């Protein structure tokens, strides 16, 4: 995984490439955690499954994620992709994808298909990341960035406990803020904050597996541990205790 710096850091969370050992017995299922963002996945190997649906080799558009999705990888799986920052994908795709492989701008679709073919010809993980990085540098140069006021709101919401107070910090009314989120992310500011809170909770558990769960719940803005458990189960499809067992067994 590569987290870009410089100009791409304003639009791309990360670029990544991965493979599954061909000696592995059977398939492997994992959860793609929700982050309120979208991305592109290139399946460069055998068919894989997303939420139980099979996808052949090729380019797969991942819509804005509001809840975790299961991905099942076969032996010899070969994958690559990139993930946008909040609100960027609408300008990139020409529309807001709401479901896997929704129709997008035909020219952009063609460009992505050509990139997928190029990636299929490469074998090294680093080589794939370099090719995607150069492609994104060129492709994103003509893409309009989200409004600065929206980006400011996203940054403030990582720490704000009351979304209603955001209009005091950014040049947007509550109604304008709601409209921006629906247009750029297909969700409300409250939905984004819930998704972000769960994401940060799992990250905190991974970094501090010995943390007291009741204390963690309060530090992450939940009313109590039960509230944290419900939200994690709803959005991440896993409870904090279940996630902690995965962390400790890794």
PDB file of C-alpha atoms in Angstrom:
ATOM      1  CA  UNK A   1       0.000   0.000   0.000  1.00  0.00           C
ATOM      2  CA  UNK A   2       1.232   3.473  -0.864  1.00  0.00           C
ATOM      3  CA  UNK A   3      -0.142   6.705   0.584  1.00  0.00           C
ATOM      4  CA  UNK A   4       0.702   9.496  -1.852  1.00  0.00           C
ATOM      5  CA  UNK A   5       2.199  12.833  -0.935  1.00  0.00           C
ATOM      6  CA  UNK A   6       2.128  16.116  -2.821  1.00  0.00           C
ATOM      7  CA  UNK A   7      -0.686  16.881  -5.257  1.00  0.00           C
ATOM      8  CA  UNK A   8      -2.266  13.406  -5.199  1.00  0.00           C
ATOM      9  CA  UNK A   9      -2.509  13.499  -1.401  1.00  0.00           C
ATOM     10  CA  UNK A  10      -5.449  15.920  -1.764  1.00  0.00           C
ATOM     11  CA  UNK A  11      -7.508  13.409  -3.734  1.00  0.00           C
ATOM     12  CA  UNK A  12      -6.253   9.855  -3.102  1.00  0.00           C
ATOM     13  CA  UNK A  13      -6.212   7.989   0.219  1.00  0.00           C
ATOM     14  CA  UNK A  14      -3.996   5.187  -1.008  1.00  0.00           C
ATOM     15  CA  UNK A  15      -2.911   3.044  -3.927  1.00  0.00           C
ATOM     16  CA  UNK A  16      -2.453  -0.660  -3.348  1.00  0.00           C
ATOM     17  CA  UNK A  17      -1.597  -3.979  -4.936  1.00  0.00           C
ATOM     18  CA  UNK A  18      -2.056  -7.448  -3.461  1.00  0.00           C
ATOM     19  CA  UNK A  19      -1.909 -11.128  -4.309  1.00  0.00           C
ATOM     20  CA  UNK A  20      -2.933 -14.396  -2.680  1.00  0.00           C
ATOM     21  CA  UNK A  21      -0.442 -17.246  -2.574  1.00  0.00           C
ATOM     22  CA  UNK A  22      -1.319 -19.873  -5.116  1.00  0.00           C
ATOM     23  CA  UNK A  23      -0.446 -22.542  -2.555  1.00  0.00           C
ATOM     24  CA  UNK A  24      -3.265 -21.388  -0.253  1.00  0.00           C
ATOM     25  CA  UNK A  25      -5.969 -23.964   0.268  1.00  0.00           C
ATOM     26  CA  UNK A  26      -9.344 -22.712  -0.906  1.00  0.00           C
ATOM     27  CA  UNK A  27     -10.600 -19.139  -0.865  1.00  0.00           C
ATOM     28  CA  UNK A  28     -10.262 -16.392   1.741  1.00  0.00           C
ATOM     29  CA  UNK A  29     -13.048 -14.055   2.893  1.00  0.00           C
ATOM     30  CA  UNK A  30     -12.410 -10.652   4.439  1.00  0.00           C
ATOM     31  CA  UNK A  31     -14.367  -7.483   5.185  1.00  0.00           C
ATOM     32  CA  UNK A  32     -13.815  -4.222   3.319  1.00  0.00           C
ATOM     33  CA  UNK A  33     -14.502  -1.726   6.078  1.00  0.00           C
ATOM     34  CA  UNK A  34     -16.732   1.287   5.437  1.00  0.00           C
ATOM     35  CA  UNK A  35     -15.031   4.666   5.203  1.00  0.00           C
ATOM     36  CA  UNK A  36     -17.606   6.844   3.436  1.00  0.00           C
ATOM     37  CA  UNK A  37     -15.441   6.921   0.305  1.00  0.00           C
ATOM     38  CA  UNK A  38     -15.289   5.159  -3.049  1.00  0.00           C
ATOM     39  CA  UNK A  39     -12.607   3.663  -5.238  1.00  0.00           C
ATOM     40  CA  UNK A  40     -11.637   1.370  -8.081  1.00  0.00           C
ATOM     41  CA  UNK A  41     -10.634  -2.269  -7.772  1.00  0.00           C
ATOM     42  CA  UNK A  42      -8.843  -4.079 -10.601  1.00  0.00           C
ATOM     43  CA  UNK A  43      -9.332  -7.836 -10.501  1.00  0.00           C
ATOM     44  CA  UNK A  44      -6.292  -9.122 -12.369  1.00  0.00           C
ATOM     45  CA  UNK A  45      -6.801 -12.809 -11.683  1.00  0.00           C
ATOM     46  CA  UNK A  46      -9.533 -15.425 -11.249  1.00  0.00           C
ATOM     47  CA  UNK A  47     -13.139 -14.420 -10.443  1.00  0.00           C
ATOM     48  CA  UNK A  48     -13.748 -12.995  -6.976  1.00  0.00           C
ATOM     49  CA  UNK A  49     -16.917 -12.386  -4.985  1.00  0.00           C
ATOM     50  CA  UNK A  50     -18.214  -9.155  -3.438  1.00  0.00           C
ATOM     51  CA  UNK A  51     -21.137  -9.613  -1.045  1.00  0.00           C
ATOM     52  CA  UNK A  52     -21.683 -13.043  -2.550  1.00  0.00           C
ATOM     53  CA  UNK A  53     -21.823 -11.830  -6.182  1.00  0.00           C
ATOM     54  CA  UNK A  54     -19.177 -13.084  -8.604  1.00  0.00           C
ATOM     55  CA  UNK A  55     -17.047 -10.680 -10.633  1.00  0.00           C
ATOM     56  CA  UNK A  56     -14.796 -11.786 -13.465  1.00  0.00           C
ATOM     57  CA  UNK A  57     -11.369 -10.294 -14.154  1.00  0.00           C
ATOM     58  CA  UNK A  58     -11.588  -6.610 -14.980  1.00  0.00           C
ATOM     59  CA  UNK A  59     -12.281  -3.187 -13.537  1.00  0.00           C
ATOM     60  CA  UNK A  60     -14.750  -2.912 -10.637  1.00  0.00           C
ATOM     61  CA  UNK A  61     -16.066   0.451  -9.452  1.00  0.00           C
ATOM     62  CA  UNK A  62     -16.620   0.520  -5.700  1.00  0.00           C
ATOM     63  CA  UNK A  63     -19.343   2.991  -4.680  1.00  0.00           C
ATOM     64  CA  UNK A  64     -19.260   5.148  -1.553  1.00  0.00           C
ATOM     65  CA  UNK A  65     -19.180   2.650   1.300  1.00  0.00           C
ATOM     66  CA  UNK A  66     -21.713   3.124   4.071  1.00  0.00           C
ATOM     67  CA  UNK A  67     -21.364  -0.367   5.534  1.00  0.00           C
ATOM     68  CA  UNK A  68     -18.666  -3.045   5.366  1.00  0.00           C
ATOM     69  CA  UNK A  69     -18.673  -5.422   2.393  1.00  0.00           C
ATOM     70  CA  UNK A  70     -17.410  -8.986   2.234  1.00  0.00           C
ATOM     71  CA  UNK A  71     -14.829  -9.938  -0.379  1.00  0.00           C
ATOM     72  CA  UNK A  72     -13.939 -13.548  -1.137  1.00  0.00           C
ATOM     73  CA  UNK A  73     -10.654 -14.140  -2.909  1.00  0.00           C
ATOM     74  CA  UNK A  74      -9.693 -17.397  -4.664  1.00  0.00           C
ATOM     75  CA  UNK A  75      -6.232 -18.914  -4.683  1.00  0.00           C
ATOM     76  CA  UNK A  76      -3.874 -17.018  -7.000  1.00  0.00           C
ATOM     77  CA  UNK A  77      -5.926 -13.837  -6.675  1.00  0.00           C
ATOM     78  CA  UNK A  78      -4.227 -10.745  -8.113  1.00  0.00           C
ATOM     79  CA  UNK A  79      -5.624  -7.328  -7.217  1.00  0.00           C
ATOM     80  CA  UNK A  80      -4.783  -3.649  -7.424  1.00  0.00           C
ATOM     81  CA  UNK A  81      -6.674  -0.422  -6.931  1.00  0.00           C
ATOM     82  CA  UNK A  82      -6.942   3.024  -5.434  1.00  0.00           C
ATOM     83  CA  UNK A  83      -9.237   4.774  -2.974  1.00  0.00           C
ATOM     84  CA  UNK A  84     -10.446   8.371  -3.145  1.00  0.00           C
ATOM     85  CA  UNK A  85     -10.737  10.886  -0.372  1.00  0.00           C
ATOM     86  CA  UNK A  86     -14.285  12.042   0.539  1.00  0.00           C
ATOM     87  CA  UNK A  87     -16.192  13.804  -2.239  1.00  0.00           C
ATOM     88  CA  UNK A  88     -13.575  13.326  -4.989  1.00  0.00           C
ATOM     89  CA  UNK A  89     -15.151  10.457  -6.917  1.00  0.00           C
ATOM     90  CA  UNK A  90     -18.108  12.475  -8.245  1.00  0.00           C
ATOM     91  CA  UNK A  91     -15.809  14.714 -10.273  1.00  0.00           C
ATOM     92  CA  UNK A  92     -13.644  11.781 -11.358  1.00  0.00           C
ATOM     93  CA  UNK A  93     -16.460   9.502 -12.543  1.00  0.00           C
ATOM     94  CA  UNK A  94     -18.717  12.288 -13.810  1.00  0.00           C
ATOM     95  CA  UNK A  95     -21.449  11.004 -11.489  1.00  0.00           C
ATOM     96  CA  UNK A  96     -21.796   9.532  -8.015  1.00  0.00           C
ATOM     97  CA  UNK A  97     -21.665   5.723  -8.195  1.00  0.00           C
ATOM     98  CA  UNK A  98     -24.210   4.326  -5.744  1.00  0.00           C
ATOM     99  CA  UNK A  99     -23.883   0.655  -6.622  1.00  0.00           C
ATOM    100  CA  UNK A 100     -21.035  -1.552  -7.802  1.00  0.00           C
ATOM    101  CA  UNK A 101     -20.296  -0.865 -11.466  1.00  0.00           C
ATOM    102  CA  UNK A 102     -22.915   1.855 -11.929  1.00  0.00           C
ATOM    103  CA  UNK A 103     -22.705   3.577 -15.306  1.00  0.00           C
ATOM    104  CA  UNK A 104     -20.043   6.282 -15.407  1.00  0.00           C
ATOM    105  CA  UNK A 105     -18.708   8.698 -17.997  1.00  0.00           C
ATOM    106  CA  UNK A 106     -17.981   6.520 -21.096  1.00  0.00           C
ATOM    107  CA  UNK A 107     -14.586   8.108 -21.727  1.00  0.00           C
ATOM    108  CA  UNK A 108     -13.524   7.553 -18.123  1.00  0.00           C
ATOM    109  CA  UNK A 109     -14.771   3.977 -18.291  1.00  0.00           C
ATOM    110  CA  UNK A 110     -12.668   3.362 -21.402  1.00  0.00           C
ATOM    111  CA  UNK A 111      -9.581   4.879 -19.758  1.00  0.00           C
ATOM    112  CA  UNK A 112      -9.993   2.649 -16.708  1.00  0.00           C
ATOM    113  CA  UNK A 113     -10.420  -0.432 -18.872  1.00  0.00           C
ATOM    114  CA  UNK A 114      -7.153   0.363 -20.669  1.00  0.00           C
ATOM    115  CA  UNK A 115      -5.409   0.855 -17.323  1.00  0.00           C
ATOM    116  CA  UNK A 116      -6.718  -2.523 -16.172  1.00  0.00           C
ATOM    117  CA  UNK A 117      -5.272  -4.203 -19.267  1.00  0.00           C
ATOM    118  CA  UNK A 118      -1.931  -2.535 -18.618  1.00  0.00           C
ATOM    119  CA  UNK A 119      -1.916  -3.723 -14.995  1.00  0.00           C
ATOM    120  CA  UNK A 120      -2.709  -7.286 -16.071  1.00  0.00           C
ATOM    121  CA  UNK A 121       0.544  -7.354 -18.022  1.00  0.00           C
ATOM    122  CA  UNK A 122       2.587  -6.486 -14.919  1.00  0.00           C
ATOM    123  CA  UNK A 123       3.658  -8.900 -12.195  1.00  0.00           C
ATOM    124  CA  UNK A 124       5.426  -6.831  -9.551  1.00  0.00           C
ATOM    125  CA  UNK A 125       3.343  -5.115  -6.864  1.00  0.00           C
ATOM    126  CA  UNK A 126       5.536  -2.025  -6.962  1.00  0.00           C
ATOM    127  CA  UNK A 127       5.288  -1.826 -10.749  1.00  0.00           C
ATOM    128  CA  UNK A 128       1.496  -1.753 -10.551  1.00  0.00           C
ATOM    129  CA  UNK A 129       1.505   1.016  -7.972  1.00  0.00           C
ATOM    130  CA  UNK A 130       3.906   3.117 -10.057  1.00  0.00           C
ATOM    131  CA  UNK A 131       1.726   2.732 -13.167  1.00  0.00           C
ATOM    132  CA  UNK A 132      -1.448   3.683 -11.250  1.00  0.00           C
ATOM    133  CA  UNK A 133       0.338   6.626  -9.620  1.00  0.00           C
ATOM    134  CA  UNK A 134       1.445   8.065 -12.962  1.00  0.00           C
ATOM    135  CA  UNK A 135      -1.979   7.430 -14.475  1.00  0.00           C
ATOM    136  CA  UNK A 136      -3.732   9.221 -11.616  1.00  0.00           C
ATOM    137  CA  UNK A 137      -1.342  12.170 -11.783  1.00  0.00           C
ATOM    138  CA  UNK A 138      -2.418  12.711 -15.374  1.00  0.00           C
ATOM    139  CA  UNK A 139      -6.111  11.807 -15.015  1.00  0.00           C
ATOM    140  CA  UNK A 140      -6.839  13.831 -11.889  1.00  0.00           C
ATOM    141  CA  UNK A 141      -5.209  17.013 -13.215  1.00  0.00           C
ATOM    142  CA  UNK A 142      -8.439  17.928 -15.011  1.00  0.00           C
ATOM    143  CA  UNK A 143     -10.819  16.858 -12.225  1.00  0.00           C
ATOM    144  CA  UNK A 144     -12.460  19.561 -10.152  1.00  0.00           C
ATOM    145  CA  UNK A 145     -11.730  19.194  -6.448  1.00  0.00           C
ATOM    146  CA  UNK A 146     -14.594  19.321  -3.942  1.00  0.00           C
ATOM    147  CA  UNK A 147     -15.450  22.836  -2.702  1.00  0.00           C
ATOM    148  CA  UNK A 148     -13.043  24.077  -0.041  1.00  0.00           C
ATOM    149  CA  UNK A 149     -15.920  24.629   2.370  1.00  0.00           C
ATOM    150  CA  UNK A 150     -16.863  20.940   2.020  1.00  0.00           C
ATOM    151  CA  UNK A 151     -13.268  19.841   2.631  1.00  0.00           C
ATOM    152  CA  UNK A 152     -13.111  22.058   5.719  1.00  0.00           C
ATOM    153  CA  UNK A 153     -16.354  20.523   6.989  1.00  0.00           C
ATOM    154  CA  UNK A 154     -14.927  17.009   6.505  1.00  0.00           C
ATOM    155  CA  UNK A 155     -11.847  17.948   8.540  1.00  0.00           C
ATOM    156  CA  UNK A 156     -13.864  19.561  11.335  1.00  0.00           C
ATOM    157  CA  UNK A 157     -16.222  16.594  11.542  1.00  0.00           C
ATOM    158  CA  UNK A 158     -13.411  14.321  12.622  1.00  0.00           C
ATOM    159  CA  UNK A 159     -13.515  16.079  15.984  1.00  0.00           C
ATOM    160  CA  UNK A 160     -16.931  17.768  16.192  1.00  0.00           C
ATOM    161  CA  UNK A 161     -19.478  16.237  18.552  1.00  0.00           C
ATOM    162  CA  UNK A 162     -22.336  18.445  17.364  1.00  0.00           C
ATOM    163  CA  UNK A 163     -22.735  18.658  13.585  1.00  0.00           C
ATOM    164  CA  UNK A 164     -25.107  21.574  14.055  1.00  0.00           C
ATOM    165  CA  UNK A 165     -22.160  23.700  15.160  1.00  0.00           C
ATOM    166  CA  UNK A 166     -20.253  23.159  11.916  1.00  0.00           C
ATOM    167  CA  UNK A 167     -21.941  26.085  10.203  1.00  0.00           C
ATOM    168  CA  UNK A 168     -20.139  28.318  12.721  1.00  0.00           C
ATOM    169  CA  UNK A 169     -16.788  27.023  11.461  1.00  0.00           C
ATOM    170  CA  UNK A 170     -17.308  26.773   7.688  1.00  0.00           C
ATOM    171  CA  UNK A 171     -18.953  29.041   5.123  1.00  0.00           C
ATOM    172  CA  UNK A 172     -21.967  26.755   4.766  1.00  0.00           C
ATOM    173  CA  UNK A 173     -25.405  26.741   6.312  1.00  0.00           C
ATOM    174  CA  UNK A 174     -26.735  23.476   7.690  1.00  0.00           C
ATOM    175  CA  UNK A 175     -28.911  23.097   4.581  1.00  0.00           C
ATOM    176  CA  UNK A 176     -25.984  23.755   2.232  1.00  0.00           C
ATOM    177  CA  UNK A 177     -23.875  21.258   4.128  1.00  0.00           C
ATOM    178  CA  UNK A 178     -26.557  18.595   3.781  1.00  0.00           C
ATOM    179  CA  UNK A 179     -26.825  19.284   0.038  1.00  0.00           C
ATOM    180  CA  UNK A 180     -23.054  19.043  -0.498  1.00  0.00           C
ATOM    181  CA  UNK A 181     -22.901  15.690   1.289  1.00  0.00           C
ATOM    182  CA  UNK A 182     -25.781  14.254  -0.706  1.00  0.00           C
ATOM    183  CA  UNK A 183     -24.324  15.423  -4.026  1.00  0.00           C
ATOM    184  CA  UNK A 184     -20.719  14.397  -3.372  1.00  0.00           C
ATOM    185  CA  UNK A 185     -21.108  11.361  -1.099  1.00  0.00           C
ATOM    186  CA  UNK A 186     -24.718  10.210  -1.258  1.00  0.00           C
ATOM    187  CA  UNK A 187     -25.130  10.420   2.500  1.00  0.00           C
ATOM    188  CA  UNK A 188     -25.934  12.897   5.245  1.00  0.00           C
ATOM    189  CA  UNK A 189     -23.259  14.519   7.425  1.00  0.00           C
ATOM    190  CA  UNK A 190     -24.583  12.430  10.320  1.00  0.00           C
ATOM    191  CA  UNK A 191     -24.113   9.193   8.358  1.00  0.00           C
ATOM    192  CA  UNK A 192     -20.556  10.228   7.511  1.00  0.00           C
ATOM    193  CA  UNK A 193     -19.787  10.990  11.133  1.00  0.00           C
ATOM    194  CA  UNK A 194     -21.155   7.611  12.249  1.00  0.00           C
ATOM    195  CA  UNK A 195     -19.044   5.838   9.619  1.00  0.00           C
ATOM    196  CA  UNK A 196     -15.946   7.794  10.594  1.00  0.00           C
ATOM    197  CA  UNK A 197     -16.496   7.121  14.296  1.00  0.00           C
ATOM    198  CA  UNK A 198     -16.653   3.362  13.728  1.00  0.00           C
ATOM    199  CA  UNK A 199     -13.573   3.488  11.503  1.00  0.00           C
ATOM    200  CA  UNK A 200     -11.606   5.381  14.167  1.00  0.00           C
ATOM    201  CA  UNK A 201     -12.819   2.967  16.859  1.00  0.00           C
ATOM    202  CA  UNK A 202     -11.477  -0.062  15.004  1.00  0.00           C
ATOM    203  CA  UNK A 203      -8.219   1.762  14.334  1.00  0.00           C
ATOM    204  CA  UNK A 204      -7.883   2.544  18.054  1.00  0.00           C
ATOM    205  CA  UNK A 205      -8.518  -1.116  18.919  1.00  0.00           C
ATOM    206  CA  UNK A 206      -5.834  -2.224  16.489  1.00  0.00           C
ATOM    207  CA  UNK A 207      -3.323   0.242  17.937  1.00  0.00           C
ATOM    208  CA  UNK A 208      -4.263  -0.441  21.577  1.00  0.00           C
ATOM    209  CA  UNK A 209      -5.736  -3.953  21.917  1.00  0.00           C
ATOM    210  CA  UNK A 210      -5.555  -3.771  25.733  1.00  0.00           C
ATOM    211  CA  UNK A 211      -7.744  -0.667  25.968  1.00  0.00           C
ATOM    212  CA  UNK A 212     -10.819  -0.817  28.217  1.00  0.00           C
ATOM    213  CA  UNK A 213     -13.854  -0.999  25.926  1.00  0.00           C
ATOM    214  CA  UNK A 214     -16.031   1.206  28.118  1.00  0.00           C
ATOM    215  CA  UNK A 215     -13.353   3.903  28.146  1.00  0.00           C
ATOM    216  CA  UNK A 216     -12.833   3.524  24.410  1.00  0.00           C
ATOM    217  CA  UNK A 217     -16.547   4.046  23.781  1.00  0.00           C
ATOM    218  CA  UNK A 218     -16.577   7.351  25.655  1.00  0.00           C
ATOM    219  CA  UNK A 219     -13.334   8.557  24.059  1.00  0.00           C
ATOM    220  CA  UNK A 220     -14.760   7.906  20.584  1.00  0.00           C
ATOM    221  CA  UNK A 221     -17.962   9.832  21.259  1.00  0.00           C
ATOM    222  CA  UNK A 222     -20.385   6.975  21.934  1.00  0.00           C
ATOM    223  CA  UNK A 223     -22.866   7.276  24.795  1.00  0.00           C
ATOM    224  CA  UNK A 224     -21.676   3.966  26.269  1.00  0.00           C
ATOM    225  CA  UNK A 225     -20.137   0.594  25.362  1.00  0.00           C
ATOM    226  CA  UNK A 226     -23.475  -0.847  24.227  1.00  0.00           C
ATOM    227  CA  UNK A 227     -23.915   2.066  21.810  1.00  0.00           C
ATOM    228  CA  UNK A 228     -20.423   1.453  20.410  1.00  0.00           C
ATOM    229  CA  UNK A 229     -21.152  -2.255  19.951  1.00  0.00           C
ATOM    230  CA  UNK A 230     -24.412  -1.568  18.088  1.00  0.00           C
ATOM    231  CA  UNK A 231     -22.809   0.953  15.745  1.00  0.00           C
ATOM    232  CA  UNK A 232     -19.828  -1.280  14.972  1.00  0.00           C
ATOM    233  CA  UNK A 233     -22.102  -4.244  14.306  1.00  0.00           C
ATOM    234  CA  UNK A 234     -24.348  -2.145  12.042  1.00  0.00           C
ATOM    235  CA  UNK A 235     -21.618  -0.420  10.015  1.00  0.00           C
ATOM    236  CA  UNK A 236     -18.514  -2.624  10.277  1.00  0.00           C
ATOM    237  CA  UNK A 237     -20.446  -5.923  10.525  1.00  0.00           C
ATOM    238  CA  UNK A 238     -18.338  -6.876  13.527  1.00  0.00           C
ATOM    239  CA  UNK A 239     -18.440  -6.061  17.236  1.00  0.00           C
ATOM    240  CA  UNK A 240     -15.434  -4.520  19.023  1.00  0.00           C
ATOM    241  CA  UNK A 241     -14.865  -7.773  20.920  1.00  0.00           C
ATOM    242  CA  UNK A 242     -14.934  -9.819  17.711  1.00  0.00           C
ATOM    243  CA  UNK A 243     -12.559  -7.390  16.023  1.00  0.00           C
ATOM    244  CA  UNK A 244     -10.259  -7.519  19.015  1.00  0.00           C
ATOM    245  CA  UNK A 245     -10.050 -11.319  18.736  1.00  0.00           C
ATOM    246  CA  UNK A 246      -8.991 -10.944  15.099  1.00  0.00           C
ATOM    247  CA  UNK A 247      -6.317  -8.416  16.053  1.00  0.00           C
ATOM    248  CA  UNK A 248      -4.934 -10.610  18.824  1.00  0.00           C
ATOM    249  CA  UNK A 249      -4.886 -13.732  16.636  1.00  0.00           C
ATOM    250  CA  UNK A 250      -3.107 -12.025  13.723  1.00  0.00           C
TER     251      UNK A 250
END
